[in-house]
Every structure is written in C-alpha cells, then in structure tokens.
Coordinates of C-alpha atoms in Angstrom, one line a residue:
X1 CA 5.6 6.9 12.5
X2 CA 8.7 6.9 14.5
X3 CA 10.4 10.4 15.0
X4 CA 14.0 10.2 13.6
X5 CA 16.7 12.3 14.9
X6 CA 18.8 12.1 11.4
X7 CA 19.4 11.0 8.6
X8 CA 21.0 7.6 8.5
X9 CA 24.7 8.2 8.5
X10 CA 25.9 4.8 6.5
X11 CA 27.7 5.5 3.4
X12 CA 27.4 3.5 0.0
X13 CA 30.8 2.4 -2.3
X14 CA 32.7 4.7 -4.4
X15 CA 33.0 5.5 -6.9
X16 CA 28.9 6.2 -7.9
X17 CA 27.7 3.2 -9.5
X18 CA 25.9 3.6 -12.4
X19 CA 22.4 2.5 -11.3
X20 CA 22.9 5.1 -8.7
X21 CA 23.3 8.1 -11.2
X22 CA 20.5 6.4 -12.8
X23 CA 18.3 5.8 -10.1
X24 CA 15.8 8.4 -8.9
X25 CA 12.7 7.7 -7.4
X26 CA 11.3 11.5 -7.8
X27 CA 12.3 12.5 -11.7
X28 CA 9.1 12.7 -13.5
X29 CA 10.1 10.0 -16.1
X30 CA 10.5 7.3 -13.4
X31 CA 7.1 8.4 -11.8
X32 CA 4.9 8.2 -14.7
X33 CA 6.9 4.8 -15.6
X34 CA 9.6 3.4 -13.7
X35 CA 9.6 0.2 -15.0
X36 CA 11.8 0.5 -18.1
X37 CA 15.0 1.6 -15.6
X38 CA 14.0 -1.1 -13.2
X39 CA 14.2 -3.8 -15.5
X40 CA 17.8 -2.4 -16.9
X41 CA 19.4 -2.1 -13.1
X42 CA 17.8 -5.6 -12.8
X43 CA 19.8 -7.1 -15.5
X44 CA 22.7 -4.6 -14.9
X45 CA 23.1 -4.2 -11.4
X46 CA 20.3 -5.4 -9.3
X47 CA 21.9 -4.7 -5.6
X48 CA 23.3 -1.0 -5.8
X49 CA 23.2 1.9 -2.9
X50 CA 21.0 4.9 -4.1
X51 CA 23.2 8.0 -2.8
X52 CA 19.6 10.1 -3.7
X53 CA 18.0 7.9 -1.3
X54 CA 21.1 6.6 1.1
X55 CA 19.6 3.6 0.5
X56 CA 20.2 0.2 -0.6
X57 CA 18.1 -1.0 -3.4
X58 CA 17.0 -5.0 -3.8
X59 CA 15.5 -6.0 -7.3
X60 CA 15.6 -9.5 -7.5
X61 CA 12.9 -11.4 -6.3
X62 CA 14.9 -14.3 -4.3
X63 CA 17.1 -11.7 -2.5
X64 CA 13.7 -9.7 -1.5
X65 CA 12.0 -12.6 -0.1
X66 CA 15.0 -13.9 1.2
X67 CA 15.5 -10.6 3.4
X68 CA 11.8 -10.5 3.9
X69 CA 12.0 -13.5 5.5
X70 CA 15.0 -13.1 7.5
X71 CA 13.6 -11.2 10.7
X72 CA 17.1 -12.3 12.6
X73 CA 19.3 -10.4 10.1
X74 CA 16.8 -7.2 9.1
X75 CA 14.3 -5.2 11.1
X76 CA 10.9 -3.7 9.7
X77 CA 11.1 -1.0 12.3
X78 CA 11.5 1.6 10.2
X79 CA 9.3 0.4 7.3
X80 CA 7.2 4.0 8.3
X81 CA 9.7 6.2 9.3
X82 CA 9.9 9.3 7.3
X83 CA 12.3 8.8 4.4
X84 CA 13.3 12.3 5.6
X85 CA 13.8 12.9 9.1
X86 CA 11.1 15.9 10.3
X87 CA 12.4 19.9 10.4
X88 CA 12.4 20.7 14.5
X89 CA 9.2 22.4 13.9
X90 CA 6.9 19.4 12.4
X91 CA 9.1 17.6 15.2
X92 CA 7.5 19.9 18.2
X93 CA 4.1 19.3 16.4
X94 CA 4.1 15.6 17.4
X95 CA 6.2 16.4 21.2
X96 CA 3.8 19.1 22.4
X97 CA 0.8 16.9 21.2
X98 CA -1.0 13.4 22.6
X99 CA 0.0 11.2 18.6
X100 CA 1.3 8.2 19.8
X101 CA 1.8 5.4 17.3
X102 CA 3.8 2.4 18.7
X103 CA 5.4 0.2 15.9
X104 CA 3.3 -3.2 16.3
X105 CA 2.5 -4.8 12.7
X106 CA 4.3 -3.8 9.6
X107 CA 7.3 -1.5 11.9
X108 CA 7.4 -4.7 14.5
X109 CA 10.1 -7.3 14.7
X110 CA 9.6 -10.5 16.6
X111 CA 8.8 -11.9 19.1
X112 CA 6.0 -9.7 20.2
X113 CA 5.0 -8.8 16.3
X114 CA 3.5 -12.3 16.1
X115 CA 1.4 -11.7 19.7
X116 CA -0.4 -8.7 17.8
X117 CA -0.6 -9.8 14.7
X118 CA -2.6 -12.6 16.0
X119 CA -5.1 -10.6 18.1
X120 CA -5.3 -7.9 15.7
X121 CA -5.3 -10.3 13.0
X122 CA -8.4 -12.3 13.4
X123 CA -11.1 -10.1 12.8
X124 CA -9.4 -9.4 9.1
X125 CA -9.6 -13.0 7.9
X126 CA -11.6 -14.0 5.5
X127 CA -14.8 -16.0 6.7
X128 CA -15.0 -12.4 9.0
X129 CA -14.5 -10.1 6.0
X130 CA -16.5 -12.3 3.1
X131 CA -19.7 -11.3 5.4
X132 CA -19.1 -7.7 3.5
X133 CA -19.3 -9.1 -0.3
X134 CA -23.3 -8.8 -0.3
X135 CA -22.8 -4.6 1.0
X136 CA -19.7 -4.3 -1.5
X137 CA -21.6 -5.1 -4.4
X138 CA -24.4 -2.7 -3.7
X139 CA -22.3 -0.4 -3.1
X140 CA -20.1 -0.7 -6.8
X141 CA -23.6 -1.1 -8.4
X142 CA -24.5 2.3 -7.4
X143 CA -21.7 4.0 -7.7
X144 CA -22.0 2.7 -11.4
X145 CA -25.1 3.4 -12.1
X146 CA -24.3 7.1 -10.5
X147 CA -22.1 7.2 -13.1
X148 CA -24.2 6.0 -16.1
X149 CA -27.3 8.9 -15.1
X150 CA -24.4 11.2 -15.0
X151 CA -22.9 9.9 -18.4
X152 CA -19.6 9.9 -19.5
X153 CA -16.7 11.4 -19.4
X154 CA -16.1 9.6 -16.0
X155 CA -13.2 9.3 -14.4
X156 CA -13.0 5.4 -12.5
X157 CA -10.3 6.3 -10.5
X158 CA -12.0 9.3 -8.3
X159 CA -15.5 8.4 -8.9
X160 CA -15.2 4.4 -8.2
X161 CA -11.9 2.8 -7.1
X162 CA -11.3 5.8 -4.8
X163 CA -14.0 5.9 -2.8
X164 CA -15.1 2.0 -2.6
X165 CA -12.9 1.1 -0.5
X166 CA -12.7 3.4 1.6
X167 CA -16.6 3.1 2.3
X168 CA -15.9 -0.8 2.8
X169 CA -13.2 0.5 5.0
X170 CA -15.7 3.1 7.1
X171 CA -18.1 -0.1 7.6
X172 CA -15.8 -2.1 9.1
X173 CA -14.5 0.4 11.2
X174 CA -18.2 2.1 12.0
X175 CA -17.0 5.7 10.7
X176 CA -19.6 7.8 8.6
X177 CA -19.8 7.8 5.1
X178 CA -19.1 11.2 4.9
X179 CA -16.1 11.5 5.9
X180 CA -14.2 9.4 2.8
X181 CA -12.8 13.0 1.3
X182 CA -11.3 13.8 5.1
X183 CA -9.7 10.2 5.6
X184 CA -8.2 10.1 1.6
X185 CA -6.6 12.8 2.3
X186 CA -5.4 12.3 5.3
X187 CA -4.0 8.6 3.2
X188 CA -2.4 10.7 0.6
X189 CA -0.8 13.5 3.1
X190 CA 1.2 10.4 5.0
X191 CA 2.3 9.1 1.6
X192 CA 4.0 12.4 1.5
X193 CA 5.3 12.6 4.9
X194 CA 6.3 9.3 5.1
X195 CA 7.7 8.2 1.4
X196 CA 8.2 11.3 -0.4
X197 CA 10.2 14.7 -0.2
X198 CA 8.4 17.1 1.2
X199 CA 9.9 20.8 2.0
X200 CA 10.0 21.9 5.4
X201 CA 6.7 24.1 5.1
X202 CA 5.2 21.0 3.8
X203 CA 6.2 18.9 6.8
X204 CA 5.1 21.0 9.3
X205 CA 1.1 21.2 7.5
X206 CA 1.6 17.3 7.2
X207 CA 2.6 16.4 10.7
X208 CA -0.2 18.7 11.7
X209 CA -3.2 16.5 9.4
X210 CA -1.4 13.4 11.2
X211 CA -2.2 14.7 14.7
X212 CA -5.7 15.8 14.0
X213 CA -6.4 12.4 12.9
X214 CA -4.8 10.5 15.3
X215 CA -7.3 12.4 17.7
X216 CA -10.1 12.0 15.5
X217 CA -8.9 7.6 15.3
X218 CA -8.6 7.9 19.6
X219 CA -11.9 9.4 19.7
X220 CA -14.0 6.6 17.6
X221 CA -11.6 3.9 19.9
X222 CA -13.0 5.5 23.4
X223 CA -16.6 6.1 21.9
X224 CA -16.5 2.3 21.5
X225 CA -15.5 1.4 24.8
X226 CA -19.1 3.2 26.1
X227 CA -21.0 2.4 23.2
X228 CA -19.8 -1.0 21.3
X229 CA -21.2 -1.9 17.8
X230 CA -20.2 -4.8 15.1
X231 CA -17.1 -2.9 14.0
X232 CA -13.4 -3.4 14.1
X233 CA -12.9 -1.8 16.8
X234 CA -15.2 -3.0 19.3
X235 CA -14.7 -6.1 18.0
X236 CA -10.9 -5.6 19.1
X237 CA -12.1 -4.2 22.7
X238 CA -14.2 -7.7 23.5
X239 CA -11.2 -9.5 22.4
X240 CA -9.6 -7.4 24.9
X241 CA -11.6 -9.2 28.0
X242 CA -11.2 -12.7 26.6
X243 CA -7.1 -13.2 26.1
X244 CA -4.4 -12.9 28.6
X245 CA -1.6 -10.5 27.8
X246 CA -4.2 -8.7 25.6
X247 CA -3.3 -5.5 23.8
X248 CA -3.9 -1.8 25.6
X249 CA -6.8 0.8 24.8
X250 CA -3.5 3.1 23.5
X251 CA -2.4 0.3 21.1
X252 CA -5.9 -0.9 19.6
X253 CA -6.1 3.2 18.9
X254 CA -2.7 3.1 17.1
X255 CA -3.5 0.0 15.1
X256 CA -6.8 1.4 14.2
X257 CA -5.1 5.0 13.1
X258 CA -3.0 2.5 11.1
X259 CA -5.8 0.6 9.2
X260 CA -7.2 3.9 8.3
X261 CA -4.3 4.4 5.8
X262 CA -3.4 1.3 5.0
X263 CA -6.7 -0.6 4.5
X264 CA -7.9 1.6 2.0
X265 CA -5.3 3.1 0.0
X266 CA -3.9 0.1 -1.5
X267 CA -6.5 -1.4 -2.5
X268 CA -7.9 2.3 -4.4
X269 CA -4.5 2.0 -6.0
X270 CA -4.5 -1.6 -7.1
X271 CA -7.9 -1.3 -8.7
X272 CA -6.8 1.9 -10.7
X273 CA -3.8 0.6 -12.1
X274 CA -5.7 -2.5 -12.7
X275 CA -8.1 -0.9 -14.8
X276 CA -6.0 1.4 -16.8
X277 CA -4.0 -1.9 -18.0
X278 CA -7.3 -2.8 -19.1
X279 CA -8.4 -0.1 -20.6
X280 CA -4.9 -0.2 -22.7
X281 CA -6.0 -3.6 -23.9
X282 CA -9.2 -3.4 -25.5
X283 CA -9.5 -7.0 -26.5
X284 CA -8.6 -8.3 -23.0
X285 CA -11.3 -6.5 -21.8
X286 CA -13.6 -7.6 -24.3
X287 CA -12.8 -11.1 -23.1
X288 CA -13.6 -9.8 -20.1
X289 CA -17.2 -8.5 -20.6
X290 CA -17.7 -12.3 -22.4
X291 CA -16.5 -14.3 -19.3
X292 CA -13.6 -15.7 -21.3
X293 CA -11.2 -14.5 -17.9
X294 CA -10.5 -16.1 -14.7
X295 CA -11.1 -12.6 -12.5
X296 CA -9.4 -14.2 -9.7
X297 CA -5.8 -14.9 -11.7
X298 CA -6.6 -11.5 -13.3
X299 CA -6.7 -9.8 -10.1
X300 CA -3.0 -11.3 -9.1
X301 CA -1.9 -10.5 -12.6
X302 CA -3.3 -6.9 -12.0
X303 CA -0.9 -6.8 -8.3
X304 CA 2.0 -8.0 -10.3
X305 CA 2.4 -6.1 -13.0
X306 CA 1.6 -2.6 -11.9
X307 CA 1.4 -3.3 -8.1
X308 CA 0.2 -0.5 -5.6
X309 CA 3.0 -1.0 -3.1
X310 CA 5.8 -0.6 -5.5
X311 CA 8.7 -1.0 -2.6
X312 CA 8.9 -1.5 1.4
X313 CA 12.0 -0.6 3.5
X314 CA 13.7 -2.5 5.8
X315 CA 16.7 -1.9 8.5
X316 CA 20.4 -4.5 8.4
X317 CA 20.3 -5.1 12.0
X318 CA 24.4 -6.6 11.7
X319 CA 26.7 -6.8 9.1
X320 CA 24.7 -8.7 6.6
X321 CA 26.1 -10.0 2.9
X322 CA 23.8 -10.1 -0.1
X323 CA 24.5 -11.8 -3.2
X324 CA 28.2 -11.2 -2.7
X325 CA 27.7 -7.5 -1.6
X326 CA 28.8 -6.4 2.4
X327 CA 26.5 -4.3 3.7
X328 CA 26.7 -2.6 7.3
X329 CA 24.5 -2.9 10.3
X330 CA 22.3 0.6 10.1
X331 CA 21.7 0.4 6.5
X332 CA 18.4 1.4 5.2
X333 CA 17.4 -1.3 2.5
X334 CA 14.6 -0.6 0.1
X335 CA 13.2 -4.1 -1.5
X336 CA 11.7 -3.2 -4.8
X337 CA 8.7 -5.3 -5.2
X338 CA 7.9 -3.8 -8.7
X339 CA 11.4 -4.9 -9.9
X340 CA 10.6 -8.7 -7.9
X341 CA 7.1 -9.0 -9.5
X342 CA 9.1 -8.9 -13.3
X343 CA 11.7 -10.6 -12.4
X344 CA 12.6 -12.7 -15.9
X345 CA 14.0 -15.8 -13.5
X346 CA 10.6 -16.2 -11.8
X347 CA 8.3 -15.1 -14.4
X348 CA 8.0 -15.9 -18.0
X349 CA 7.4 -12.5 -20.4
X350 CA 7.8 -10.3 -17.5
X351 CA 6.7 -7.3 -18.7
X352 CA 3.9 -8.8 -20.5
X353 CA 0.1 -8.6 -18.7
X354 CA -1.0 -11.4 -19.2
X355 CA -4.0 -13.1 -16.9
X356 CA -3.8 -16.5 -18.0
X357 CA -0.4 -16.8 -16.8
X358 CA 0.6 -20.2 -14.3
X359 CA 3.2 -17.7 -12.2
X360 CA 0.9 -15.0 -11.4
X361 CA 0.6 -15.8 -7.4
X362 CA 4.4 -15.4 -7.5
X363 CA 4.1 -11.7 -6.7
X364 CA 5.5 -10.4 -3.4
X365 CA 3.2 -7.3 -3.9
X366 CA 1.5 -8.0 -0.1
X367 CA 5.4 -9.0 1.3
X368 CA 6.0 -12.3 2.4
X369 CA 6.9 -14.4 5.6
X370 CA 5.8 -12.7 9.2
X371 CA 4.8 -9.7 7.9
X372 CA 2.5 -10.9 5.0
X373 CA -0.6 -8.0 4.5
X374 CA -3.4 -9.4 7.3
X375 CA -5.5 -7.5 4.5
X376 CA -5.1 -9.5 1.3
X377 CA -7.8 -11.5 0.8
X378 CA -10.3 -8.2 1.2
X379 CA -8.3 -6.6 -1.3
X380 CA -8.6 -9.0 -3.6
X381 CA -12.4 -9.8 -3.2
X382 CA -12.9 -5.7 -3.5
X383 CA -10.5 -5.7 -6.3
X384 CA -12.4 -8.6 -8.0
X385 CA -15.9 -7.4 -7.7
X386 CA -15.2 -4.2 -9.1
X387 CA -14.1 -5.6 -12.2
X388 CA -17.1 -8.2 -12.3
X389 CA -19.7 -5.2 -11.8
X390 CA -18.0 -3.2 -14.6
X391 CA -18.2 -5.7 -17.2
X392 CA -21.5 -6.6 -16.5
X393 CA -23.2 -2.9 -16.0
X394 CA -20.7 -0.6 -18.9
X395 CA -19.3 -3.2 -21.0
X396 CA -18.4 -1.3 -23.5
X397 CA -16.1 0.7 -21.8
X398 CA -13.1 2.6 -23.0
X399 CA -10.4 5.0 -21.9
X400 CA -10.6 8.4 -23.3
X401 CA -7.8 8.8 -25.7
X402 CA -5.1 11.2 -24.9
X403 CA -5.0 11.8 -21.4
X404 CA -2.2 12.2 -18.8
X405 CA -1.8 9.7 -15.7
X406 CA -0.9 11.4 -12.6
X407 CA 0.4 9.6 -9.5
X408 CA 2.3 11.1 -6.2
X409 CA 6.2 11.1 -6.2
X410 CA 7.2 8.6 -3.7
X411 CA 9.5 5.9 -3.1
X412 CA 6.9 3.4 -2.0
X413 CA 3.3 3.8 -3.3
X414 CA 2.1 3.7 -7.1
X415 CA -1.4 4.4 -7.5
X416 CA -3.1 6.4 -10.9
X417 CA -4.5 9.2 -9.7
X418 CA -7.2 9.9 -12.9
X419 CA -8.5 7.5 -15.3
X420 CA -11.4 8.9 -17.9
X421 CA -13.1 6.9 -19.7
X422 CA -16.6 6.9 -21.5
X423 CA -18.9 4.1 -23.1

C-alpha cells in the first residue's frame, strides 16, 4: 500500500456515456449481482471511463490480456493503492509509525519484478506446496465432521471455506492456529481500505489494523531469523545466504505481510462462490457425490464464472490507444476479469456454469503474463479437496432455502460471505 497524495486528476469524455451512469461498483444491485450490467456494457460499450470511479473500465477479454501483458505500455504499481486516497489523519497513522510495504510482486513493474518473483516464487510451486495435501485433507475432514456432531443448519462459508485456508496459510507461514479470526479480519479490513469506500472515520481505524499487523508480520520475520523452522519464511531467510543480489530482511517482511492477505482470502472466496453455484444446482451436485465430474475442470469452471478477484487495476504509463479509444498517460485502468471470464467471443454459453466445458482454463481470474498469481496451483488443490471431502462425507447436502448472500462493496474482491445449508 502506497500512500497517495490525490486523487488521480485525469478526466474521462463528455458527455457521460451511458455505461458510466450505469456503472457503479457500490449500489447494492451490482453487489449482490453485477453480472447482468457487465454483460450489457460488454455488448454495449465494453471500454468506457467510470466518472464514480475516475476510472477506465476493460471488459473484453483480449483487450485485458492484452494490457495485462503489456508491462511497456501499463504499470501494476498501483494495483494496491487505495481507490481513495487516505484523510491526513489515517495518513499520519502510517508516517509517525515503522509500516513499510515496498511494491515488489503484484504493485512491481519490470525489470526488478521478475528478480523477486523468482526468489519469492519458489517456495510456492507446486512439488513444495503438494507436500500440504496429506495436512489439508485432515484438516477439511474435521472441520466436516465438526460440523455433522453439531448438525445442521451450517453455514460452509464461515465454518469451512473461511477458515481452511487460512489454517493452510498459518502452516506454511508457522503462525498459530489461533489466530485465523485476527488475520481474517485483518483480510477483510484492507479489502476496505484498499478497494472500497470507506468514510474518513473508517480510514483512520483501518490504517490503524494495517499497522498493528504489519508489526505483528515483522515480528514472526525476525523471530525466524533466531529461531528458523520449515516455514515460508525461514525458508525465504536461507535463500537469503545462498543467491547473490538476494532480497532484504525489510522486503521478505513486506512480502510476508502480503501473503497474509492475499494467500488466504481468495481462495476462502473462490471456494464459497463455488459452492453456492453448487448448491443452486442440485443435480450437478448430485453428479458430483456420484463421481460423474471432473473436480479439476470444475474447479476452473468455479474461478470463471463467479471468480473471487472480480477486477485488478492498472496504471497508462504513456498515451496508450485501446480498441480505437485514446487514453492519457496517468489513467487508472480497471480490467474486469468477471466481464473477461464471460466474454461470448471466447467462451461458448457464457453465463452458463457448466464444468464439462473445453474453454474453462480460458479464465484470466489469477491475471496473466508477468504477474500471473505465484499462488494458483494451491488454490486450486485447496479449492478441489474441499469439494472432494464434501461429497464424500455430506452428500446429501443442500442450501437452505430463502436466505440472503452478503459480500463486501468493493471494486475488486467478490467473495459470499454466508452460505447455510443443512443435509
């Protein structure tokens, strides 16, 4: 998190287009479904500026890749800067205190992006992280059986997909179990700060949760360098002795205060949305229970349809033209991956769910090009087991009829917040 004077003072065209007026990322009708208006802007206008936003938005799929891709033309540096610039209070918070978070994986550009990505990289792939499946499976196994002594109603998104991986997470990273409730919401407090609209008041109590646990990450980085164990980051601190031009103490601290938001929430968000398209579809699920689906494509088909990182930003480092459109150097770009992973040129029935489908992988729901998510395969095995453990343990599951979803107004993260079901 970068601290931002201002507001970005580019301006859109004139008159207001219509997917402008239309387009609002924080109206309750677009939270609790945003796909309907996606898919009309995407047939209608799919490149507009989004004066609620001073944004641009990007809904097809070849244009997002395309910028994506293009780390000449566009910057991710301000992929986590607040969408609005902190009040001088919550700014003082951060000055009179010790955060410091340098942009080095998703807020980096080239060349020195692909340097740490590398390093921080290789612990994360997967013949490191597949070592976890055995301890992942014992863990979704009890937290199911928890939940069949306690009998249902249940609610799947709190009481499983909410706290596995963030208990996969704590392994890997060597923190106690007990602290999941602290780090979630810490996770959902930055998805606040950094992608939604919080009031002033709201900043500063924000701002003040990041700085507590940006001490609490520096403390379990320096405890390591004493006493090192088989996590993440003593892993990273060994590294540290073997490569030249290795990463600091200051930057393995910031990468590790990182991974505490990112390589957890996602994949809590993924799995819920996942399972509420499920439990919409009693038959698939069925189908399911009897082995009749490939889990692996219906994990991809789970990220595309309802995926947990809905849109990522990105910066015009020139004057850049897109699909016809000029667009100034300074301009904030939002690339809707939602709108990309239904777009009707790439994928056939778009806004079907379908998990037998050939153009599943398509997605762009973990980015593409430099910046691809170094956490993807996890993901997708935690993802995936979850779903196996379910069907075999409650396989009669079902949603309980008639309840609301609830998710945080953002621009960037989609993730159901409650999902009851009973069996």
């Amino acid at each position: 998190m970068r601290l931002v004077d201002e507001a970005q003072k580019i301006s859109g065209p004139e008159p207001i287009s219509a997917a402008a007026q239309a387009f609002d990322p924080f109206a309750p009708d677009y939270v609790a479904d945003p796909y309907p208006l996606l898919a009309k802007i995407q047939r209608e206008e799919p490149n507009f500026f989004a004066n609620s936003i001073n944004t641009w938005v990007i809904t097809r799929q070849t244009t997002v890749r395309s910028i994506l891709t293009d780390t000449r033309n566009f910057s991710a540096s301000i992929a986590s800067d607040p969408l609005i610039p902190l009040c001088p209070h919550a700014r003082a918070i951060i000055s009179g205190s010790n955060f410091d978070v340098p942009g080095l994986l998703v807020n980096n550009d080239p060349p020195s992006h692909a340097r740490y990505r590398k390093f921080f990289g290789e612990p994360l792939k997967f013949q490191h992280v597949r070592t976890l499946q055995p301890f992942i499976t014992d863990l979704v196994d009890r937290h199911i059986n928890d939940a069949l002594d306690a009998g249902p109603p249940h609610d799947l998104a709190k009481g499983l997909s909410w706290d596995i991986p963030a208990l996969v997470l704590f392994r890997l990273l060597g923190i106690p179990d007990d602290d999941v409730p602290m780090v979630k919401d810490y996770a959902d407090s930055r998805v606040i700060l950094l992608w939604g609209r919080p009031t002033e008041q709201e900043q500063i109590t924000l701002t003040s949760k990041a700085v507590e646990f940006f001490r609490y990450t520096k403390a379990l980085v320096e405890a390591r360098i004493g006493d090192p164990r088989g996590d993440y980051p003593s892993t990273l601190l060994r590294q540290r002795l073997l490569v030249d031009d290795a990463p600091t103490i200051r930057e393995i601290i910031a990468v590790t205060f990182n991974l505490l938001f990112a390589g957890h929430e996602t994949t809590s968000s993924a799995t819920a949305n996942l399972l509420s398209a499920l439990m919409a579809r009693p038959t698939l699920w069925k189908d399911v229970v009897d082995g009749k689906v490939d889990i692996a494509k219906l994990v991809e088909e789970g990220l595309r349809y309802d995926p947990p990182v809905q849109a990522w930003r990105r910066l015009a480092k020139v004057d850049v033209e897109i699909d016809g459109i000029a667009i100034p150097a300074g301009s904030h770009i939002l690339l809707h991956f939602a709108a990309a992973n239904r777009d009707p040129d790439i994928f056939v029935d778009p806004h079907r769910f379908c998990p037998a489908r050939q153009d599943g992988m398509k997605h762009v729901s973990f980015g593409a090009g430099a910046h691809f998510c170094l956490g993807a395969p996890l993901a997708k095995m935690e993802i995936a087991i979850m779903i196996e453990r379910l069907a075999a343990l409650i396989p009669n599951l079902h949603a309980v009829a008639d309840q609301q979803s609830e998710y945080i107004p953002n621009t960037s993260f989609r993730g159901l917040r409650r999902l009851e079901v009973a069996w």
